[in-house]
């Protein structure tokens, strides 16, 4: 019933071992799926889609079109010993990037070339000398990894501004347990609950024992409003829009209420430009009147070119070797490197430095000759706007297409979420969000039309 595995596939399949046989951790799952048959699987997939619609499990690309998050219910399974290396490596990157940002905004950063930092669209010189609560800029972090045929998980990007997707990880996990409880019960899945970790992190950044924390959304029409609503309900904090907040006479952030206005201690921001939503919020943050999660200024380390120096940042600030490898990146400002990239353009991935959500990512082997020529011209004219990475042949995973009733292999990546609190403690949440590409594409972002898939860490 599954795709042919006898012959070596063109691309690595994560559920197969080096002998092209089903990995032990997938055998029970695949046996159950095969016993159900395609007709029954189609019914279950349709049921999952209906339940997603009823719960508004959505991600909007167009506010005028209601779109549930496309989800495949065949789980991705990661063994615990693999996960331990991933979690330690992700936590290492989070700690090092926080130390880098602290030095960057306090005039002591020497690891990344100054012209790289100062040419970043998201470097804010007005934050010089600022030290946030707990000396933590990045509280919630997402690392995007891909799995290679040799078994390594390699980092493609760091997400530090407003990393999204943790609720899609949680929702996909919970829905699979409802759709196929017999499958979930067959595995010893490592449990986790983000609530206490988030709440503890919030409290560690505030002076009052019982702080008032709010989640700031861009509105019900925002692309990730489901996540904002889900998180606010899960954490037991108010979900607010910009019009619900204002800056009081003493410079503190105030929450409007029928019974009187309330001082806000912490804003979990899910918007990029604070001043558009709450004029004066940036000044309140810089004056220490309110804590922000994530802090402003994190964007400087979200730059796709700064990513090239993360291994050096880890060595400099932690005195350790990087635990996780990362994609080889090229600074196109250097003439010799630019020449090398242009001569090997057909095996590169080109990214705009400030892109996000899959936007500004060009996988050159997948583009036609005209598109490669046009992009190559842009690189020559504006080399500081782009970064190049070696194209990686990362793993594919199995999905079931309910419309065709067939199984397919698609590219997958893994976004792993981690939290750092005001005491310097880090926590990575088991599994992560597995994102699945569209057919004939390597771009996995949901905002580019990809799917998601539940991810289990199993003992």
CSV table of C-alpha atoms in Angstrom, one decimal:
chain,number,residue,atom,x,y,z
A,1,UNK,CA,0.0,0.0,0.0
A,2,UNK,CA,2.9,2.4,0.7
A,3,UNK,CA,5.2,3.8,-1.9
A,4,UNK,CA,7.7,1.2,-3.4
A,5,UNK,CA,10.7,0.8,-1.1
A,6,UNK,CA,12.5,-2.0,-2.8
A,7,UNK,CA,14.6,0.3,-5.0
A,8,UNK,CA,16.8,3.1,-3.7
A,9,UNK,CA,14.6,6.2,-3.8
A,10,UNK,CA,15.8,9.4,-5.4
A,11,UNK,CA,15.7,11.2,-2.1
A,12,UNK,CA,16.1,10.0,1.5
A,13,UNK,CA,12.9,8.8,3.2
A,14,UNK,CA,13.0,9.3,6.9
A,15,UNK,CA,10.9,6.3,7.7
A,16,UNK,CA,13.4,3.9,6.0
A,17,UNK,CA,16.7,2.7,7.3
A,18,UNK,CA,20.0,2.3,5.3
A,19,UNK,CA,18.7,-1.0,3.9
A,20,UNK,CA,15.6,0.7,2.6
A,21,UNK,CA,13.4,-1.2,5.2
A,22,UNK,CA,10.8,0.3,7.5
A,23,UNK,CA,12.5,1.7,10.6
A,24,UNK,CA,11.5,-0.2,13.8
A,25,UNK,CA,9.8,2.8,15.3
A,26,UNK,CA,7.5,3.0,12.3
A,27,UNK,CA,6.5,-0.6,11.9
A,28,UNK,CA,3.6,-0.7,14.4
A,29,UNK,CA,2.2,2.6,13.0
A,30,UNK,CA,2.4,1.5,9.4
A,31,UNK,CA,0.9,-1.9,10.2
A,32,UNK,CA,-2.1,-0.2,11.8
A,33,UNK,CA,-2.5,2.3,8.9
A,34,UNK,CA,-2.3,-0.5,6.4
A,35,UNK,CA,-4.9,-2.6,8.3
A,36,UNK,CA,-7.3,0.3,8.2
A,37,UNK,CA,-7.2,0.6,4.4
A,38,UNK,CA,-7.3,3.6,2.2
A,39,UNK,CA,-11.1,4.1,2.4
A,40,UNK,CA,-11.1,4.2,6.2
A,41,UNK,CA,-8.1,6.5,6.2
A,42,UNK,CA,-9.9,8.9,3.8
A,43,UNK,CA,-12.8,9.0,6.2
A,44,UNK,CA,-10.5,9.8,9.1
A,45,UNK,CA,-8.7,12.5,7.2
A,46,UNK,CA,-12.0,14.1,6.3
A,47,UNK,CA,-13.1,13.9,9.9
A,48,UNK,CA,-9.9,15.6,11.0
A,49,UNK,CA,-10.5,18.4,8.5
A,50,UNK,CA,-14.1,18.9,9.7
A,51,UNK,CA,-13.0,19.1,13.4
A,52,UNK,CA,-10.3,21.6,12.4
A,53,UNK,CA,-13.0,23.7,10.8
A,54,UNK,CA,-15.2,23.6,13.9
A,55,UNK,CA,-12.4,24.6,16.2
A,56,UNK,CA,-11.2,27.3,13.8
A,57,UNK,CA,-7.8,25.6,13.5
A,58,UNK,CA,-6.8,28.0,10.8
A,59,UNK,CA,-4.0,30.0,9.2
A,60,UNK,CA,-5.1,32.7,6.9
A,61,UNK,CA,-3.2,33.6,3.8
A,62,UNK,CA,-6.0,35.8,2.7
A,63,UNK,CA,-8.3,37.4,5.3
A,64,UNK,CA,-11.3,37.0,2.9
A,65,UNK,CA,-10.8,33.2,2.6
A,66,UNK,CA,-11.3,30.9,5.6
A,67,UNK,CA,-8.6,28.2,5.5
A,68,UNK,CA,-7.9,25.5,8.0
A,69,UNK,CA,-4.4,24.4,8.6
A,70,UNK,CA,-3.8,21.5,6.1
A,71,UNK,CA,-2.7,18.6,8.2
A,72,UNK,CA,-1.5,15.0,7.5
A,73,UNK,CA,-2.1,12.6,10.4
A,74,UNK,CA,0.7,10.1,9.8
A,75,UNK,CA,3.0,10.9,12.7
A,76,UNK,CA,6.6,11.7,12.5
A,77,UNK,CA,8.5,9.7,15.1
A,78,UNK,CA,11.7,10.7,16.7
A,79,UNK,CA,13.6,8.4,19.0
A,80,UNK,CA,14.4,9.9,22.5
A,81,UNK,CA,18.2,9.6,22.0
A,82,UNK,CA,17.9,11.6,18.8
A,83,UNK,CA,15.7,14.2,20.5
A,84,UNK,CA,18.2,14.6,23.4
A,85,UNK,CA,20.9,15.8,21.0
A,86,UNK,CA,18.5,18.1,19.2
A,87,UNK,CA,17.2,19.7,22.4
A,88,UNK,CA,20.6,20.3,23.9
A,89,UNK,CA,21.8,21.8,20.6
A,90,UNK,CA,18.7,24.1,20.3
A,91,UNK,CA,19.2,25.3,23.9
A,92,UNK,CA,22.8,26.0,23.2
A,93,UNK,CA,22.0,28.2,20.3
A,94,UNK,CA,19.3,30.1,22.3
A,95,UNK,CA,21.7,30.8,25.2
A,96,UNK,CA,24.5,32.0,22.8
A,97,UNK,CA,22.2,34.2,20.8
A,98,UNK,CA,20.9,36.0,23.9
A,99,UNK,CA,24.5,36.7,25.0
A,100,UNK,CA,25.3,38.0,21.5
A,101,UNK,CA,22.3,40.4,21.6
A,102,UNK,CA,23.2,41.7,25.1
A,103,UNK,CA,26.7,42.5,23.9
A,104,UNK,CA,25.4,43.9,20.6
A,105,UNK,CA,23.2,46.5,22.2
A,106,UNK,CA,25.8,47.3,24.9
A,107,UNK,CA,28.7,48.0,22.5
A,108,UNK,CA,30.8,44.9,23.2
A,109,UNK,CA,30.0,42.7,20.2
A,110,UNK,CA,33.1,41.6,18.2
A,111,UNK,CA,32.1,38.3,16.7
A,112,UNK,CA,30.0,39.3,13.7
A,113,UNK,CA,31.5,41.9,11.3
A,114,UNK,CA,30.1,45.4,12.1
A,115,UNK,CA,29.1,46.1,8.5
A,116,UNK,CA,27.0,42.9,8.6
A,117,UNK,CA,25.1,44.0,11.7
A,118,UNK,CA,24.8,47.7,10.8
A,119,UNK,CA,23.4,46.8,7.3
A,120,UNK,CA,20.7,44.7,8.8
A,121,UNK,CA,17.2,46.2,8.4
A,122,UNK,CA,16.3,45.0,11.9
A,123,UNK,CA,19.2,46.4,13.9
A,124,UNK,CA,17.9,49.3,16.1
A,125,UNK,CA,20.7,51.6,17.1
A,126,UNK,CA,18.3,53.5,19.4
A,127,UNK,CA,18.3,50.5,21.7
A,128,UNK,CA,22.1,50.9,22.5
A,129,UNK,CA,22.7,50.7,26.2
A,130,UNK,CA,19.4,48.9,26.9
A,131,UNK,CA,19.4,45.8,29.2
A,132,UNK,CA,16.0,44.0,29.3
A,133,UNK,CA,14.5,42.3,32.3
A,134,UNK,CA,16.6,39.3,33.3
A,135,UNK,CA,19.0,40.3,30.5
A,136,UNK,CA,17.1,38.2,28.1
A,137,UNK,CA,16.1,39.4,24.7
A,138,UNK,CA,14.9,36.1,23.2
A,139,UNK,CA,12.4,34.3,25.5
A,140,UNK,CA,10.7,32.1,22.9
A,141,UNK,CA,12.9,30.7,20.1
A,142,UNK,CA,12.3,28.5,17.1
A,143,UNK,CA,15.0,26.6,15.2
A,144,UNK,CA,14.3,25.2,11.8
A,145,UNK,CA,16.1,21.9,11.1
A,146,UNK,CA,16.2,19.3,8.4
A,147,UNK,CA,17.1,15.7,8.7
A,148,UNK,CA,19.8,14.3,6.4
A,149,UNK,CA,20.3,10.8,5.2
A,150,UNK,CA,23.4,10.4,7.4
A,151,UNK,CA,21.2,10.9,10.4
A,152,UNK,CA,22.2,14.5,11.2
A,153,UNK,CA,19.7,17.2,12.0
A,154,UNK,CA,21.1,20.4,10.4
A,155,UNK,CA,19.9,24.0,11.3
A,156,UNK,CA,18.6,26.0,8.4
A,157,UNK,CA,17.4,29.2,10.2
A,158,UNK,CA,16.9,30.8,13.6
A,159,UNK,CA,13.6,32.4,14.4
A,160,UNK,CA,13.8,35.0,17.2
A,161,UNK,CA,11.4,37.9,16.4
A,162,UNK,CA,7.9,36.3,16.7
A,163,UNK,CA,8.4,32.6,16.2
A,164,UNK,CA,5.0,31.0,15.4
A,165,UNK,CA,3.7,27.4,15.3
A,166,UNK,CA,3.9,26.0,18.8
A,167,UNK,CA,0.1,25.7,18.9
A,168,UNK,CA,0.0,23.9,15.6
A,169,UNK,CA,2.4,21.4,17.2
A,170,UNK,CA,0.1,21.0,20.2
A,171,UNK,CA,-3.1,20.9,18.2
A,172,UNK,CA,-1.9,18.3,15.7
A,173,UNK,CA,-0.7,16.1,18.5
A,174,UNK,CA,-4.0,16.3,20.4
A,175,UNK,CA,-6.1,15.8,17.3
A,176,UNK,CA,-4.2,12.7,16.2
A,177,UNK,CA,-4.8,11.2,19.7
A,178,UNK,CA,-8.6,11.7,19.1
A,179,UNK,CA,-8.6,10.4,15.5
A,180,UNK,CA,-6.4,7.4,16.1
A,181,UNK,CA,-6.3,6.6,19.8
A,182,UNK,CA,-5.2,3.0,19.2
A,183,UNK,CA,-2.1,4.3,17.4
A,184,UNK,CA,-1.2,6.8,20.2
A,185,UNK,CA,-1.7,4.1,22.8
A,186,UNK,CA,0.8,1.8,21.0
A,187,UNK,CA,3.7,4.1,21.7
A,188,UNK,CA,5.4,5.5,24.8
A,189,UNK,CA,5.2,9.2,23.8
A,190,UNK,CA,7.2,11.7,25.8
A,191,UNK,CA,4.6,14.1,27.3
A,192,UNK,CA,5.0,17.8,27.7
A,193,UNK,CA,3.0,20.8,28.8
A,194,UNK,CA,4.1,24.4,27.8
A,195,UNK,CA,1.8,26.1,30.3
A,196,UNK,CA,4.0,26.0,33.4
A,197,UNK,CA,7.1,26.8,31.5
A,198,UNK,CA,5.6,29.9,29.8
A,199,UNK,CA,4.0,31.1,33.1
A,200,UNK,CA,7.3,30.6,35.0
A,201,UNK,CA,9.1,32.5,32.3
A,202,UNK,CA,6.6,35.4,32.5
A,203,UNK,CA,6.9,35.6,36.3
A,204,UNK,CA,10.7,35.5,36.2
A,205,UNK,CA,10.7,38.8,34.2
A,206,UNK,CA,8.3,40.7,36.5
A,207,UNK,CA,8.9,42.3,39.9
A,208,UNK,CA,5.4,41.7,41.3
A,209,UNK,CA,4.5,38.2,42.6
A,210,UNK,CA,1.2,38.2,40.8
A,211,UNK,CA,2.0,40.1,37.6
A,212,UNK,CA,-0.6,41.1,35.0
A,213,UNK,CA,0.4,39.5,31.6
A,214,UNK,CA,-1.4,40.0,28.3
A,215,UNK,CA,-1.0,38.6,24.8
A,216,UNK,CA,-1.1,41.4,22.1
A,217,UNK,CA,-2.6,40.3,18.8
A,218,UNK,CA,-2.8,42.1,15.5
A,219,UNK,CA,-6.6,41.4,15.3
A,220,UNK,CA,-9.1,38.6,14.5
A,221,UNK,CA,-8.1,39.0,10.8
A,222,UNK,CA,-4.4,38.3,11.5
A,223,UNK,CA,-2.9,35.3,9.9
A,224,UNK,CA,-2.0,33.6,13.1
A,225,UNK,CA,-5.1,34.6,15.2
A,226,UNK,CA,-5.9,30.9,16.0
A,227,UNK,CA,-2.5,30.6,17.7
A,228,UNK,CA,-3.0,33.9,19.6
A,229,UNK,CA,-6.4,32.8,20.9
A,230,UNK,CA,-5.2,29.3,21.7
A,231,UNK,CA,-2.2,30.5,23.7
A,232,UNK,CA,-4.2,33.1,25.6
A,233,UNK,CA,-6.7,30.5,26.7
A,234,UNK,CA,-4.0,28.0,27.5
A,235,UNK,CA,-2.0,30.4,29.6
A,236,UNK,CA,-5.0,32.0,31.2
A,237,UNK,CA,-4.1,35.6,30.2
A,238,UNK,CA,-6.1,38.3,28.4
A,239,UNK,CA,-6.0,38.4,24.6
A,240,UNK,CA,-5.8,42.1,23.7
A,241,UNK,CA,-5.7,44.3,20.6
A,242,UNK,CA,-3.9,47.6,20.5
A,243,UNK,CA,-7.0,49.6,21.3
A,244,UNK,CA,-7.2,47.7,24.7
A,245,UNK,CA,-3.9,49.2,25.9
A,246,UNK,CA,-2.6,52.7,26.5
A,247,UNK,CA,0.3,54.4,28.2
A,248,UNK,CA,-0.6,56.0,31.5
A,249,UNK,CA,0.7,59.3,33.0
A,250,UNK,CA,3.5,57.5,34.8
A,251,UNK,CA,4.6,55.8,31.6
A,252,UNK,CA,3.2,52.4,32.5
A,253,UNK,CA,1.1,50.3,30.2
A,254,UNK,CA,-2.5,50.2,31.1
A,255,UNK,CA,-5.2,47.7,30.3
A,256,UNK,CA,-8.7,49.1,29.9
A,257,UNK,CA,-11.5,47.4,31.9
A,258,UNK,CA,-15.1,47.9,32.9
A,259,UNK,CA,-14.2,47.8,36.5
A,260,UNK,CA,-11.3,50.1,36.2
A,261,UNK,CA,-8.0,50.2,34.3
A,262,UNK,CA,-5.1,47.9,35.3
A,263,UNK,CA,-1.3,48.2,35.2
A,264,UNK,CA,0.2,45.6,32.8
A,265,UNK,CA,3.5,44.1,33.8
A,266,UNK,CA,4.3,42.0,30.7
A,267,UNK,CA,3.2,42.0,27.1
A,268,UNK,CA,3.6,38.8,25.1
A,269,UNK,CA,3.8,40.5,21.8
A,270,UNK,CA,2.6,38.9,18.6
A,271,UNK,CA,3.0,42.0,16.4
A,272,UNK,CA,6.1,43.4,14.7
A,273,UNK,CA,5.6,47.2,14.9
A,274,UNK,CA,4.6,48.2,18.5
A,275,UNK,CA,4.0,51.8,17.7
A,276,UNK,CA,1.3,51.1,15.1
A,277,UNK,CA,-0.7,49.2,17.7
A,278,UNK,CA,0.2,50.9,21.0
A,279,UNK,CA,1.8,54.3,20.7
A,280,UNK,CA,4.4,54.8,23.4
A,281,UNK,CA,4.8,51.1,24.1
A,282,UNK,CA,8.4,51.1,22.9
A,283,UNK,CA,9.4,53.9,25.2
A,284,UNK,CA,7.7,52.1,28.1
A,285,UNK,CA,9.7,49.0,27.3
A,286,UNK,CA,13.0,50.9,27.1
A,287,UNK,CA,12.2,52.7,30.4
A,288,UNK,CA,11.7,49.3,32.1
A,289,UNK,CA,8.0,50.0,32.8
A,290,UNK,CA,6.9,46.8,31.1
A,291,UNK,CA,8.5,43.5,30.0
A,292,UNK,CA,8.2,42.3,26.4
A,293,UNK,CA,8.2,38.7,25.2
A,294,UNK,CA,10.1,38.5,22.8
A,295,UNK,CA,12.0,41.7,23.4
A,296,UNK,CA,12.5,44.4,20.7
A,297,UNK,CA,15.9,44.2,19.1
A,298,UNK,CA,15.9,40.5,18.7
A,299,UNK,CA,15.6,40.9,14.9
A,300,UNK,CA,19.3,41.7,14.6
A,301,UNK,CA,20.0,38.0,15.3
A,302,UNK,CA,17.1,36.9,13.0
A,303,UNK,CA,19.0,38.2,10.0
A,304,UNK,CA,19.8,35.4,7.5
A,305,UNK,CA,23.3,36.6,7.1
A,306,UNK,CA,24.1,36.9,10.8
A,307,UNK,CA,23.1,33.2,10.9
A,308,UNK,CA,26.5,32.4,9.2
A,309,UNK,CA,28.3,33.4,12.3
A,310,UNK,CA,26.3,31.5,14.9
A,311,UNK,CA,28.9,28.8,15.3
A,312,UNK,CA,31.5,31.5,16.1
A,313,UNK,CA,29.0,33.1,18.5
A,314,UNK,CA,28.6,29.8,20.3
A,315,UNK,CA,32.4,29.3,20.6
A,316,UNK,CA,32.9,32.9,21.8
A,317,UNK,CA,30.2,33.2,24.4
A,318,UNK,CA,29.9,29.6,25.7
A,319,UNK,CA,33.4,28.3,25.0
A,320,UNK,CA,31.8,25.2,23.4
A,321,UNK,CA,31.7,23.6,20.0
A,322,UNK,CA,28.3,23.8,18.3
A,323,UNK,CA,26.3,20.6,19.0
A,324,UNK,CA,24.1,21.0,15.8
A,325,UNK,CA,25.6,21.5,12.4
A,326,UNK,CA,24.1,24.3,10.3
A,327,UNK,CA,23.7,24.9,6.5
A,328,UNK,CA,26.9,26.3,4.9
A,329,UNK,CA,26.2,30.0,4.2
A,330,UNK,CA,28.0,32.5,2.0
A,331,UNK,CA,28.5,36.3,2.5
A,332,UNK,CA,27.9,37.7,-1.0
A,333,UNK,CA,29.6,41.0,-0.3
A,334,UNK,CA,33.0,39.2,-0.7
A,335,UNK,CA,33.9,39.3,-4.5
A,336,UNK,CA,35.6,35.9,-4.5
A,337,UNK,CA,32.8,34.2,-2.7
A,338,UNK,CA,30.2,35.9,-4.9
A,339,UNK,CA,32.0,34.6,-8.0
A,340,UNK,CA,32.0,31.1,-6.5
A,341,UNK,CA,28.3,31.3,-5.8
A,342,UNK,CA,27.5,32.6,-9.3
A,343,UNK,CA,29.5,29.8,-10.8
A,344,UNK,CA,27.6,27.3,-8.8
A,345,UNK,CA,24.2,29.0,-8.7
A,346,UNK,CA,22.3,25.9,-9.8
A,347,UNK,CA,23.0,24.2,-6.5
A,348,UNK,CA,22.4,27.1,-4.1
A,349,UNK,CA,19.5,28.4,-2.1
A,350,UNK,CA,19.3,32.2,-2.2
A,351,UNK,CA,17.5,34.0,0.6
A,352,UNK,CA,16.7,37.7,1.2
A,353,UNK,CA,18.3,38.6,4.5
A,354,UNK,CA,15.0,39.9,6.1
A,355,UNK,CA,12.6,37.3,4.6
A,356,UNK,CA,10.4,35.1,6.8
A,357,UNK,CA,7.5,32.6,6.3
A,358,UNK,CA,9.1,31.1,3.3
A,359,UNK,CA,9.1,34.5,1.5
A,360,UNK,CA,12.3,35.5,-0.2
A,361,UNK,CA,13.6,31.9,-0.4
A,362,UNK,CA,14.7,30.7,-3.9
A,363,UNK,CA,15.8,27.1,-4.3
A,364,UNK,CA,17.8,27.4,-7.4
A,365,UNK,CA,17.8,23.8,-8.6
A,366,UNK,CA,14.0,24.1,-8.7
A,367,UNK,CA,13.8,27.3,-10.7
A,368,UNK,CA,13.9,27.7,-14.5
A,369,UNK,CA,16.8,29.2,-16.4
A,370,UNK,CA,15.1,32.6,-16.8
A,371,UNK,CA,14.4,32.9,-13.0
A,372,UNK,CA,18.0,31.9,-12.1
A,373,UNK,CA,19.3,34.5,-14.5
A,374,UNK,CA,17.1,37.3,-13.1
A,375,UNK,CA,18.0,36.4,-9.5
A,376,UNK,CA,21.7,36.2,-10.4
A,377,UNK,CA,21.5,39.7,-11.8
A,378,UNK,CA,19.9,41.0,-8.6
A,379,UNK,CA,22.7,39.4,-6.5
A,380,UNK,CA,25.4,41.2,-8.6
A,381,UNK,CA,23.6,44.5,-8.3
A,382,UNK,CA,22.7,44.3,-4.6
A,383,UNK,CA,24.8,41.6,-2.9
A,384,UNK,CA,24.2,42.9,0.6
A,385,UNK,CA,20.5,42.1,0.3
A,386,UNK,CA,21.0,38.3,-0.1
A,387,UNK,CA,22.7,35.3,1.5
A,388,UNK,CA,23.5,32.0,-0.2
A,389,UNK,CA,23.3,28.6,1.3
A,390,UNK,CA,24.3,25.2,-0.1
A,391,UNK,CA,21.2,23.2,-1.1
A,392,UNK,CA,20.7,20.2,1.2
A,393,UNK,CA,19.1,16.9,0.1
A,394,UNK,CA,17.0,16.5,3.2
A,395,UNK,CA,14.5,13.8,4.1
A,396,UNK,CA,11.0,13.2,2.9
A,397,UNK,CA,8.2,11.7,4.9
A,398,UNK,CA,5.0,9.9,4.1
A,399,UNK,CA,1.6,11.6,3.7
A,400,UNK,CA,-1.8,10.3,2.7
A,401,UNK,CA,-3.7,12.4,0.1
A,402,UNK,CA,-7.4,12.1,0.9
A,403,UNK,CA,-8.4,13.5,-2.5
A,404,UNK,CA,-6.4,10.9,-4.5
A,405,UNK,CA,-6.5,8.1,-1.9
A,406,UNK,CA,-2.8,7.6,-2.4
A,407,UNK,CA,0.4,7.9,-0.3
A,408,UNK,CA,3.1,10.3,-1.3
A,409,UNK,CA,6.6,11.3,-0.2
A,410,UNK,CA,7.1,15.0,0.6
A,411,UNK,CA,10.0,17.1,2.0
A,412,UNK,CA,9.7,17.8,5.7
A,413,UNK,CA,11.5,20.1,8.1
A,414,UNK,CA,11.2,20.5,11.9
A,415,UNK,CA,10.7,23.7,13.9
A,416,UNK,CA,11.8,23.1,17.5
A,417,UNK,CA,10.6,25.6,20.1
A,418,UNK,CA,12.6,26.5,23.2
A,419,UNK,CA,12.1,29.0,26.1
A,420,UNK,CA,14.7,30.9,28.2
A,421,UNK,CA,13.5,32.5,31.4
A,422,UNK,CA,14.9,35.4,33.4
A,423,UNK,CA,17.1,33.0,35.5
A,424,UNK,CA,18.9,31.8,32.4
A,425,UNK,CA,17.2,28.4,32.3
A,426,UNK,CA,16.3,26.9,29.0
A,427,UNK,CA,13.6,24.4,28.0
A,428,UNK,CA,13.1,22.8,24.6
A,429,UNK,CA,9.7,21.2,24.0
A,430,UNK,CA,9.8,17.5,22.8
A,431,UNK,CA,9.2,17.0,19.1
A,432,UNK,CA,8.4,20.2,17.4
A,433,UNK,CA,6.3,21.3,14.4
A,434,UNK,CA,6.9,19.1,11.4
A,435,UNK,CA,6.1,21.1,8.3
A,436,UNK,CA,5.5,19.4,4.9
A,437,UNK,CA,6.1,20.8,1.5
A,438,UNK,CA,3.7,21.0,-1.3
A,439,UNK,CA,4.2,18.5,-4.2
A,440,UNK,CA,7.2,19.3,-6.3
A,441,UNK,CA,8.5,21.8,-3.9
A,442,UNK,CA,11.1,22.0,-1.0
A,443,UNK,CA,9.4,25.0,0.7
A,444,UNK,CA,7.7,23.8,3.8
A,445,UNK,CA,6.3,26.9,5.4
A,446,UNK,CA,2.6,26.9,6.0
A,447,UNK,CA,2.4,30.5,4.7
A,448,UNK,CA,3.7,29.1,1.4
A,449,UNK,CA,1.0,26.5,1.3
A,450,UNK,CA,2.6,23.6,3.1
A,451,UNK,CA,1.0,21.1,5.5
A,452,UNK,CA,1.9,20.2,9.1
A,453,UNK,CA,2.1,16.8,10.7
A,454,UNK,CA,2.1,15.6,14.4
A,455,UNK,CA,5.5,14.8,15.8
A,456,UNK,CA,6.2,12.3,18.6
A,457,UNK,CA,9.3,11.8,20.7
A,458,UNK,CA,9.1,8.1,21.7
A,459,UNK,CA,10.9,6.2,24.4
